[in-house]
XYZ file of C-alpha atoms in Angstrom:
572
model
C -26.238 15.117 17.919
C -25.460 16.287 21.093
C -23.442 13.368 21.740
C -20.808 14.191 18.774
C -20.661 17.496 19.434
C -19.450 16.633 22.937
C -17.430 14.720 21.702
C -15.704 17.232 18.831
C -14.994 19.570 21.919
C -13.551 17.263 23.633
C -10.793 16.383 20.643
C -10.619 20.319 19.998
C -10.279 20.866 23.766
C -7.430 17.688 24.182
C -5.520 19.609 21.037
C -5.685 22.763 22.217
C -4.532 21.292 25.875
C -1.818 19.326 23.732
C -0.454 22.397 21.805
C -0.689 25.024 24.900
C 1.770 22.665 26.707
C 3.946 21.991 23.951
C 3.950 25.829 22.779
C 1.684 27.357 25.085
C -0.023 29.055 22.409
C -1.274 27.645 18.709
C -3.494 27.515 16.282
C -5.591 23.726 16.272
C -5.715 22.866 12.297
C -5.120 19.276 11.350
C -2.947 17.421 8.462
C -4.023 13.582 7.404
C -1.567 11.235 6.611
C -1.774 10.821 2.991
C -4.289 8.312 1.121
C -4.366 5.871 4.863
C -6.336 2.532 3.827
C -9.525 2.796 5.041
C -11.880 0.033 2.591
C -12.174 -3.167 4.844
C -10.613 -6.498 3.305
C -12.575 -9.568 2.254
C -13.716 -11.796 5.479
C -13.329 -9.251 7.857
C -16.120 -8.223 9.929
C -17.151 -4.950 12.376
C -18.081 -6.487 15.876
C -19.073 -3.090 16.767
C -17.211 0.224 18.667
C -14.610 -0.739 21.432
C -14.996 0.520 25.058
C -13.339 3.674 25.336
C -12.017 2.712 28.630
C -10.127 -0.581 26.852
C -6.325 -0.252 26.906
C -4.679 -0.059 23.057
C -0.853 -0.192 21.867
C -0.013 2.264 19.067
C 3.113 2.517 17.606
C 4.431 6.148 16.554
C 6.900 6.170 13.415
C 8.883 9.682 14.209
C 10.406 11.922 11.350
C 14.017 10.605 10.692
C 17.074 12.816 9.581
C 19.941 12.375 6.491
C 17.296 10.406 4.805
C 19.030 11.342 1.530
C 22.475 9.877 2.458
C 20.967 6.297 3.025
C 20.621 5.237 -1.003
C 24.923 6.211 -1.454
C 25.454 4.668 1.611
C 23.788 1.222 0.537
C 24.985 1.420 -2.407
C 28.865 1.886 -1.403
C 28.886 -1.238 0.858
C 26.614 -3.473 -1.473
C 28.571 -2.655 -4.717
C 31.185 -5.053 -5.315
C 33.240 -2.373 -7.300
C 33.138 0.296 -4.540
C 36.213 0.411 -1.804
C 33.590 -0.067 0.600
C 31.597 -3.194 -0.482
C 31.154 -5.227 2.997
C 31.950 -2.232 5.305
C 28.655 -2.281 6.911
C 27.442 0.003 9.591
C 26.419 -0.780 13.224
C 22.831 -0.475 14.491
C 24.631 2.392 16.727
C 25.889 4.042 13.335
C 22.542 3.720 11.769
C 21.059 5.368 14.960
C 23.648 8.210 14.384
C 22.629 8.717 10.994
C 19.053 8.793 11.322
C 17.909 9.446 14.470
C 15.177 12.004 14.603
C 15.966 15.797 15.808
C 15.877 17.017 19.125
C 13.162 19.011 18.399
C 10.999 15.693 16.630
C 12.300 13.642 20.018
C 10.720 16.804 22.472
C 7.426 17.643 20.451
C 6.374 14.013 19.770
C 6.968 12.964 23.445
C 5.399 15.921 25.064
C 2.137 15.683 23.060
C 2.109 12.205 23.936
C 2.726 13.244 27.358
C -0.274 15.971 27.480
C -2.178 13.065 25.642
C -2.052 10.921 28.765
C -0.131 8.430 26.830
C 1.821 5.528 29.481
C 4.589 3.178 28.826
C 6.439 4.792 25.998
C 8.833 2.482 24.499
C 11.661 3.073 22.221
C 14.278 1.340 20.079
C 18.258 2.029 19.825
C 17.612 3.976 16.241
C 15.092 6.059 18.164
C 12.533 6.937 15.310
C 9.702 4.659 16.886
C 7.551 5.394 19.765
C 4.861 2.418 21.024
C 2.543 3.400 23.823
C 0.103 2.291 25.612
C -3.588 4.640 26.067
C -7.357 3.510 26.589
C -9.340 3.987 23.500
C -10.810 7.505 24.440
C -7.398 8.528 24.538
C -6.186 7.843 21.217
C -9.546 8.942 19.411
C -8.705 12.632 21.606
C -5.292 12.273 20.177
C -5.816 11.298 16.549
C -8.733 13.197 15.590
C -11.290 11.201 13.292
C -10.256 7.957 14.118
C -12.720 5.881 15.813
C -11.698 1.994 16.957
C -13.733 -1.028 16.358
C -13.549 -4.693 17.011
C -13.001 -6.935 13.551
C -12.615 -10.471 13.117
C -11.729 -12.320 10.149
C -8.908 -14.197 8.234
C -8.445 -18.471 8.865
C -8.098 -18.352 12.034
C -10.717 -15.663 13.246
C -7.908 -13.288 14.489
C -9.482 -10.532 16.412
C -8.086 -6.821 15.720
C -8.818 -3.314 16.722
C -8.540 -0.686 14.354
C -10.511 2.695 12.902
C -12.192 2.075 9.394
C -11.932 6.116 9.406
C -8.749 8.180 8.487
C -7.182 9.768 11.131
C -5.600 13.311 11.368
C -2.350 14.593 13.148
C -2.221 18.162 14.517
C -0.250 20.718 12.263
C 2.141 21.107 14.167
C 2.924 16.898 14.497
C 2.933 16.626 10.676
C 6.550 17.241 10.315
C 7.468 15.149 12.960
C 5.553 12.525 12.498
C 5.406 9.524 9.281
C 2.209 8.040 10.217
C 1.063 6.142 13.034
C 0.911 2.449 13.505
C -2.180 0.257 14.843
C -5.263 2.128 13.231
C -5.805 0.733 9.573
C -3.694 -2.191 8.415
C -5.451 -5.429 8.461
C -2.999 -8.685 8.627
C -3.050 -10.121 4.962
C -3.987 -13.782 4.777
C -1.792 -16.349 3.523
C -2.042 -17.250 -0.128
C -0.525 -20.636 0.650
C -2.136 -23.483 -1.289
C -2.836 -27.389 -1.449
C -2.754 -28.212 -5.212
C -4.348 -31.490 -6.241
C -2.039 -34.197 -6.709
C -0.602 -34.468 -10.383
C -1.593 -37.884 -12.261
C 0.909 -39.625 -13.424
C 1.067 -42.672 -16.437
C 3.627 -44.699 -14.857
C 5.606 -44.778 -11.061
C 9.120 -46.003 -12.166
C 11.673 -43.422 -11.606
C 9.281 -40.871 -10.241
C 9.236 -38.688 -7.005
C 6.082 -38.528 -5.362
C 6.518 -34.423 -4.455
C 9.600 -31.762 -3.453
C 11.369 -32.527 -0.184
C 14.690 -31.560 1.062
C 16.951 -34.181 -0.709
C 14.431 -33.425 -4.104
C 15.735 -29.951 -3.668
C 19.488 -30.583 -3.002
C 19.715 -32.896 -5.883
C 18.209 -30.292 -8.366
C 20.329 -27.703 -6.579
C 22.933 -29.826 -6.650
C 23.531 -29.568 -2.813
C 26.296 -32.654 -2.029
C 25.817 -34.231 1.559
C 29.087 -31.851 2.384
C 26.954 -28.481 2.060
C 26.014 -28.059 5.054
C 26.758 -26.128 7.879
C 30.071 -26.168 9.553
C 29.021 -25.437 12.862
C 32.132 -23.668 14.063
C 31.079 -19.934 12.840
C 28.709 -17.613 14.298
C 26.589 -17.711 10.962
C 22.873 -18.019 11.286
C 19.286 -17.555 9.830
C 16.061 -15.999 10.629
C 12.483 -16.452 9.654
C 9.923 -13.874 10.130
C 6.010 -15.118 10.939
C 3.201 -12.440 10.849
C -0.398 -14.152 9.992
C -0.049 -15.591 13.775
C 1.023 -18.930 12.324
C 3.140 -21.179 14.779
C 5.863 -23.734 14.460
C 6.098 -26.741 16.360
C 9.109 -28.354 18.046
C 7.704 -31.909 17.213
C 6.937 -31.168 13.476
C 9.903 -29.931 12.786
C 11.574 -33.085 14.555
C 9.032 -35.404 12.953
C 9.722 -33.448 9.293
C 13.497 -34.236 9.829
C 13.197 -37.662 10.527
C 10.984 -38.542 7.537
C 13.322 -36.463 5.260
C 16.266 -35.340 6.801
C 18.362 -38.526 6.641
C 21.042 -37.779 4.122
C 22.505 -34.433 5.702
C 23.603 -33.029 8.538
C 20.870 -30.789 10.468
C 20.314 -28.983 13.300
C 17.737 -30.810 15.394
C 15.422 -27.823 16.429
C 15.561 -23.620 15.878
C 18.087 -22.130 18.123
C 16.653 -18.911 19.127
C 12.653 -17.632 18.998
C 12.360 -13.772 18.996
C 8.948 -13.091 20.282
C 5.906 -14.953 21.600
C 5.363 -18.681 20.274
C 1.455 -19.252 20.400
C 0.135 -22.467 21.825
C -2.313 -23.296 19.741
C -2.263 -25.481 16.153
C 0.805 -24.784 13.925
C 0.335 -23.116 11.012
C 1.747 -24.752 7.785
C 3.087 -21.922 6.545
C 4.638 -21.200 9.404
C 5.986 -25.202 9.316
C 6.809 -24.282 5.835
C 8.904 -22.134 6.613
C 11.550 -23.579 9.272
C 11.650 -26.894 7.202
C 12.542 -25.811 4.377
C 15.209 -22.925 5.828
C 16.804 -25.428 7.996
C 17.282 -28.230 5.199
C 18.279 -25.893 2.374
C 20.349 -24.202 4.951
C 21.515 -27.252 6.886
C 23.159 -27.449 9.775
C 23.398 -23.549 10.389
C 21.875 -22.062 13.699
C 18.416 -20.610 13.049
C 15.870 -17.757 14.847
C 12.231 -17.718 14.673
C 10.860 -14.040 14.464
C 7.491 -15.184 16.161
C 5.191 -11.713 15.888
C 1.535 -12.500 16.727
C 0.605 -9.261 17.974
C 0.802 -9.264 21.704
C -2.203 -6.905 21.405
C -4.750 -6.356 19.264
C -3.969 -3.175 17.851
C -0.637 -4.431 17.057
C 0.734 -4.783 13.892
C 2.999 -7.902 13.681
C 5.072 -7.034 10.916
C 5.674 -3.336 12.166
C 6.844 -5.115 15.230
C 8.949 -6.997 13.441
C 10.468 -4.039 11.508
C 10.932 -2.677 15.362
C 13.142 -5.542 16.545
C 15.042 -5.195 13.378
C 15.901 -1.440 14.774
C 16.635 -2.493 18.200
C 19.092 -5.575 17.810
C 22.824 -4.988 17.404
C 23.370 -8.588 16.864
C 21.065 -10.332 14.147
C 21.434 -13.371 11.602
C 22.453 -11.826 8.275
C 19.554 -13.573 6.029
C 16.208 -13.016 7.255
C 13.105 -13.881 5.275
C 9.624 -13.777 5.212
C 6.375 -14.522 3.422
C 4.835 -11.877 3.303
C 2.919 -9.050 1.328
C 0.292 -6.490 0.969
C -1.190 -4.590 -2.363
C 0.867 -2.041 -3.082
C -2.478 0.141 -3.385
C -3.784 -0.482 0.009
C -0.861 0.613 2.315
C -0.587 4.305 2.266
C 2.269 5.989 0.251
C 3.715 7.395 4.006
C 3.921 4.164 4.945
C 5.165 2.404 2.198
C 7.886 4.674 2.422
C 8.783 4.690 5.554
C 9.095 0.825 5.624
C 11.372 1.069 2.374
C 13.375 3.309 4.173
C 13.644 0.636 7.075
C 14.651 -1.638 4.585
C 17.353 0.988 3.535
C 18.655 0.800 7.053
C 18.701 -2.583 7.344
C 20.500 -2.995 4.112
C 23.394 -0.745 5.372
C 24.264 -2.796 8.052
C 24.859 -5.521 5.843
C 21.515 -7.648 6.027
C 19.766 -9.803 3.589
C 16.221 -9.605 3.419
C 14.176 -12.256 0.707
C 10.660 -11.569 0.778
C 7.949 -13.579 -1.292
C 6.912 -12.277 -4.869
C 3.517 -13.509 -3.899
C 0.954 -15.966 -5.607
C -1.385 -13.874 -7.229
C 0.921 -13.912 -10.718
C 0.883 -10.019 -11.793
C -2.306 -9.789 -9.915
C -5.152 -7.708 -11.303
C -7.731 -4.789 -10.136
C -10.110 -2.582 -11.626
C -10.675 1.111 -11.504
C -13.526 2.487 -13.138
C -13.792 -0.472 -15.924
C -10.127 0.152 -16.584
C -7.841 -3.199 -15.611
C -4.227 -3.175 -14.287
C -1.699 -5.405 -12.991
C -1.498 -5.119 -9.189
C 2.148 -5.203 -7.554
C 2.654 -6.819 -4.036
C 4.697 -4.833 -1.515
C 7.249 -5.402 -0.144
C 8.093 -7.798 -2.880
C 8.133 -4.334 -4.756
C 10.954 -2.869 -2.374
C 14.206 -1.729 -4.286
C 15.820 -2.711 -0.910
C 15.042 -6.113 -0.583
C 15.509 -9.531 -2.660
C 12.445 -11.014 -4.105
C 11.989 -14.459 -4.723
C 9.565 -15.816 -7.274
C 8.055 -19.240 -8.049
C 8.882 -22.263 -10.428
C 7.374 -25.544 -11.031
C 9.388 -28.857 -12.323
C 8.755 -29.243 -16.240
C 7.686 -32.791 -15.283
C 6.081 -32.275 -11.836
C 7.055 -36.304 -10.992
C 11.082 -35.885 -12.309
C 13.676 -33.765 -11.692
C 13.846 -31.812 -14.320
C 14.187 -28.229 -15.911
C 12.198 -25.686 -14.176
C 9.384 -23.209 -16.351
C 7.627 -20.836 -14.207
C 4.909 -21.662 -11.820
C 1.906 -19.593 -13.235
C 1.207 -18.166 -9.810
C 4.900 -16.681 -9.077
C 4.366 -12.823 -8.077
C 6.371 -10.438 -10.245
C 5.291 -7.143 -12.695
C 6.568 -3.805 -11.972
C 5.969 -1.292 -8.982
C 3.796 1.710 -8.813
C 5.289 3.073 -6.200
C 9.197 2.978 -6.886
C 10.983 3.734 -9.716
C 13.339 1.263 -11.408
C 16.215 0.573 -9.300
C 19.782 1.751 -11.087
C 21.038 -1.618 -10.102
C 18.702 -3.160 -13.068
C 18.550 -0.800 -15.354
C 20.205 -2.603 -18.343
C 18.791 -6.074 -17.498
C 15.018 -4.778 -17.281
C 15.510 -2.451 -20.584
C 16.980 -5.562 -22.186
C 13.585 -7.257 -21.316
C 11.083 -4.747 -22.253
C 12.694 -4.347 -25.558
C 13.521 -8.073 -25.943
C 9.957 -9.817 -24.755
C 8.380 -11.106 -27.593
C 4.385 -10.837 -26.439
C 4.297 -8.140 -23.358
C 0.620 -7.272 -21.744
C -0.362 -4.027 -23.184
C 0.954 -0.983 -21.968
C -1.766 0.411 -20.342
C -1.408 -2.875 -17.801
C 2.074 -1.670 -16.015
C 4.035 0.748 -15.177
C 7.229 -0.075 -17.444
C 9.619 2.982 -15.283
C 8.974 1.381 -11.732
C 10.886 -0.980 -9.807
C 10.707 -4.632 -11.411
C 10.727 -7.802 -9.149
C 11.335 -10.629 -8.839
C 15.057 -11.180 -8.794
C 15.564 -14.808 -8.548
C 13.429 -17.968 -7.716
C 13.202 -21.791 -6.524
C 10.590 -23.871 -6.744
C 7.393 -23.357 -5.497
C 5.109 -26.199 -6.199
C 4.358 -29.357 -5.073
C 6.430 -29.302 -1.736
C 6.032 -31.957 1.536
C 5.436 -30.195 4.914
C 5.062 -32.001 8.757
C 2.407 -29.721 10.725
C 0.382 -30.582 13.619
C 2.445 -33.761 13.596
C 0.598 -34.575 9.825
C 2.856 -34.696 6.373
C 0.935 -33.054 4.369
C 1.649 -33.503 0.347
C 1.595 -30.864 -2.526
C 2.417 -27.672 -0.831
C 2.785 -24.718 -3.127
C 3.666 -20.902 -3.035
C 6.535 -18.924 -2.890
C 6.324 -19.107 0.956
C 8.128 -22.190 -0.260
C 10.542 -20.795 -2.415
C 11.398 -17.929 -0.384
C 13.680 -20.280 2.472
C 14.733 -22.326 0.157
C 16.942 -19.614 -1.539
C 17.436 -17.928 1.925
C 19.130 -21.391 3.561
C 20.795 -21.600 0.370
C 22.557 -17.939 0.813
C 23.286 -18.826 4.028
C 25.622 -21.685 2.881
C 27.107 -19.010 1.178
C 28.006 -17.026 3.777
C 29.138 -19.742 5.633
C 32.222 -20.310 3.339
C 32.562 -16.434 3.378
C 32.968 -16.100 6.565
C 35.628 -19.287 6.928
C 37.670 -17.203 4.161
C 37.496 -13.817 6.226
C 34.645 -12.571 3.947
C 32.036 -10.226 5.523
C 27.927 -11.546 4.650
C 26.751 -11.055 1.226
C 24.474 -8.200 2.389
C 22.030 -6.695 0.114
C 22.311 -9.374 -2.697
C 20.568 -6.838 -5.784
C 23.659 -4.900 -7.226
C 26.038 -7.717 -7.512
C 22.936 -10.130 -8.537
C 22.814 -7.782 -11.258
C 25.815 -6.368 -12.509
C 27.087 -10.439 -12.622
C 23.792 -11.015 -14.617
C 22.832 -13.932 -12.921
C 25.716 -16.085 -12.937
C 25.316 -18.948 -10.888
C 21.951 -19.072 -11.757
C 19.723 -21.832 -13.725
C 17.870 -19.630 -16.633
C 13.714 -20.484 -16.481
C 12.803 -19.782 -20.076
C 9.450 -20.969 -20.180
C 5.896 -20.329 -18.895
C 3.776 -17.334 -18.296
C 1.753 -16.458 -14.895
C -1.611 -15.518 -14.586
C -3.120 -12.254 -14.612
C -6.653 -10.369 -15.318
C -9.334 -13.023 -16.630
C -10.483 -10.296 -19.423
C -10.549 -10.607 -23.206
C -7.730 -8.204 -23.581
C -5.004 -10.449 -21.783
C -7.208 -13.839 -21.102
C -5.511 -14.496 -18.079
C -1.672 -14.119 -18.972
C 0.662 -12.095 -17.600
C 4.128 -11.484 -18.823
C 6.339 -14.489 -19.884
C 9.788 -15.560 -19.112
C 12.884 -15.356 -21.009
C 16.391 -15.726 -21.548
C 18.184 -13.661 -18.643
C 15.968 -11.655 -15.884
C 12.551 -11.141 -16.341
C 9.507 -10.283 -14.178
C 8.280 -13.550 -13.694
C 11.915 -15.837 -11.918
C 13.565 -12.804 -12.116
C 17.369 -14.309 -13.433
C 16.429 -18.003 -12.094
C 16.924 -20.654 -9.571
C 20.032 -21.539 -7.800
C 22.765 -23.789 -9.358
C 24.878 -24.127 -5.676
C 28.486 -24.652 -6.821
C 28.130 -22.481 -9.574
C 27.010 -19.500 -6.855
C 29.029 -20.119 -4.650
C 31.860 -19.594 -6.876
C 30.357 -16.531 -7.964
C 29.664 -15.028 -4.646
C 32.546 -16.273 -2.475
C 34.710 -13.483 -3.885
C 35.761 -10.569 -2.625
């Protein structure tokens, strides 16, 4: 008892030392960041309290400005109709625009200051802080937290971060979003190894999806490729510290690369590559962006964590805010429930979105493999929506399987392809018609009760996701599924895209939503049949919603027909 009430005084004595030097006089209340996660995951487990003298890296996300001008602004240069369409802003012109006020830039930084905090980095947009402070520190700073050790996940990751809520002095609230490093646990990788299909007879038959599998159904021609004489490139972001190798990527090139031109290995790696196995996601991933988008330069966004209490994919969001100069498609697998991230940060990462979508990026995240996904509150089921898959701001990319999984065939949805409707976020203007067209349209939709028919509906498009080849650790492995898959595949393929755009003068596609949607996916192959998977319950046995002719929330408007898109995107 003692104990803790040495060591309240010491967090009311470090906020009263904090406020006196900001304002030299003030009252020491608190305010919580709304609803922070704080239940631990599956297969993560407490080693225990962390020396208070060990070092931790906490990333502050500071109060930005002109928030409400952001939506017009994306909308004016990623609406095909508007005199702006492809005007995008700089980084520095974001940074204008948003940058937090003089009086958010002072308080944070001398708190932090008082706080003892070291090593204060910032990025070009200036509305993120990450220092460096020993454990005590931070528990003084943010009252109520308290750091442990966990491990868990595949690969026994090791992270440090406070199963309790912590709370921000009153007078930080309004300058501060929430702070970065405390409760967010990486999400595993829902990546699977399906058993192989049986098949009556061989003749004719491909034995699983690889890169010249995927250009003939996209009907890719040896000739779409890469021209190599733009500046166009390609990114692919890595969180779940997953690693690519040189040598699989070679090795995956030479077993299936043969029939079009390539790029022999990625050009540029943003971050910290890890030594040990690769991951086959992470394989995954390069393959299949570098033969769907052949022959086009490509960056790795490798984020590990360089510390413990970092979070990779708020590092990645950091780079994003600190580069002038980045590849115009970027995309990543990855995704969290929408009800375990808390609503301040959920919104401040959509509003990172936001700012990358101004300056002209495309960002295709996974819909996820958990179908509409389910949860339970108090006996009551409900769909559960994936974030950022739920983002208005990005372009989600669902899952499809072949209709015979040995042929090249039609495509009906892959019962595991992410999609339903956010929670979070209302529906997006952009699909307004094409989502009330569904709801009223559908001929067997989950009961009401399930979703939340007014929010933000995702995905937008698809590819396939099942049965794919990947080279890691030097091994092909066979019947790789997910829309990890799916996601690169439609990401190289909009790179090809911009490629001709850019030989005719055109600026990048940029957010992709508006036009997807007001040209009702033209250029698109229609999936019209299949459901995915949802709660296991009498009421919906296991189904989801269904897909249909035009978007839905399963392959959103479809897969990609190449020539056709291109046609429809090249112009203006």
């Amino acid at each position: 008892m003692t104990a803790d009430l040495l060591r309240d005084g010491m967090r009311l004595g470090a906020c009263l030392l904090g406020l006196l030097a900001l304002f030299g006089v003030g009252k020491c209340t608190y305010s919580p960041e709304p609803d922070q996660q704080r239940t631990l995951p599956p297969g993560w487990v407490s080693l225990g309290r962390v020396d208070p003298e060990e070092d931790l890296s906490l990333t502050f996300a500071l109060r930005q400005q002109n928030l409400e001008r952001l939506p017009k602004l994306v909308e004016a240069v990623s609406d095909p109709s508007s005199p702006r369409y492809g005007k995008y802003l700089s980084l520095e012109e974001v940074a204008e625009l948003v940058r937090p006020s003089p009086l958010t830039l002072y308080t944070v930084q001398k708190w932090l200051l008082a706080a003892g905090a070291q090593n204060c980095q910032s990025v070009i947009t200036q509305d993120f802080l990450t220092c460096r402070m020993s454990v005590r520190q931070a528990e003084l700073l943010l009252s109520g937290s308290e750091f442990h050790r966990y491990v868990g996940g595949p690969a026994e990751t090791h992270v440090v971060r406070s199963p309790r809520p912590y709370r921000l002095p009153k007078a930080l609230a309004s300058h501060v979003d929430f702070v970065g490093g405390l409760h967010r646990f990486p999400p595993t990788s829902s990546l699977r190894q399906r058993p192989e299909p049986q098949a009556a007879e061989t003749v004719g038959l491909h034995l699983g999806v690889t890169p010249s599998i995927i250009r003939k159904r996209y009907n890719l021609t040896a000739q779409d490729v890469g021209s190599g004489t733009t500046n166009n490139s390609q990114a692919c972001a890595q969180f779940l510290e997953q690693y690519f190798h040189d040598s699989d990527l070679a090795e995956f090139m030479h077993l299936f690369g043969g029939d079009f031109a390539h790029q022999a290995s990625v050009a540029h790696v943003v971050g910290q590559q890890g030594r040990g196995r690769a991951g086959i996601e992470a394989s995954l991933d390069v393959e299949y962006l570098m033969s769907a988008g052949a022959n086009i330069s490509t960056w790795v966004y490798s984020n590990p964590g360089r510390h413990e209490s970092q979070e990779p994919f708020l590092q990645w969001l950091l780079l994003l805010s600190n580069e002038s100069a980045l590849p115009p498609v970027h995309t990543a697998s990855y995704g969290d429930d929408e009800d375990s991230l808390s609503s301040a940060y959920i919104q401040r990462v959509n509003t990172e979105f936001m700012k990358a979508a101004a300056r002209g990026l495309t960002l295709l995240f996974a819909s996820g493999d958990s179908g509409a996904g389910c949860w339970s509150t108090s006996g009551r089921h409900q769909f559960r929506p994936s974030f950022p898959a739920s983002s208005p701001y990005v372009t989600t990319v669902g899952g499809t399987s072949f209709q015979n999984p040995f042929r090249i065939t039609n495509e009906v949805v892959d019962y595991i392809s992410g999609g339903g409707f956010s929670n979070v976020f209302p529906r997006a203007p952009y699909q307004e018609e094409a989502v009330a067209k569904f709801l009223s349209s559908s001929p067997k939709l989950p009961p009401t009760s399930y979703f939340n028919a007014s929010g933000r509906a995702y995905p937008d498009v698809a590819a396939l996701s099942d049965g794919y080849w990947v080279v890691s650790n030097r091994v092909p492995i066979p019947w790789v599924s997910g829309t990890s898959a799916s996601t690169p595949v439609f990401g190289g393929i909009l790179s090809l895209i911009n490629e001709h755009r850019i030989l005719n003068g055109r600026p990048p596609l940029g957010f992709l939503n508006p036009r997807l949607y007001q040209q009702h996916g033209a250029g698109l192959f229609d999936v019209t049949r299949g459901c995915h998977e949802s709660c296991l319950n009498e009421e919906v046995q296991g189904q989801g919603f269904c897909s249909g002719p035009g978007w839905d929330p399963v392959t959103g408007w479809g897969t990609p027909n190449f020539p056709a898109l291109l046609k429809t995107l090249i112009n203006p």
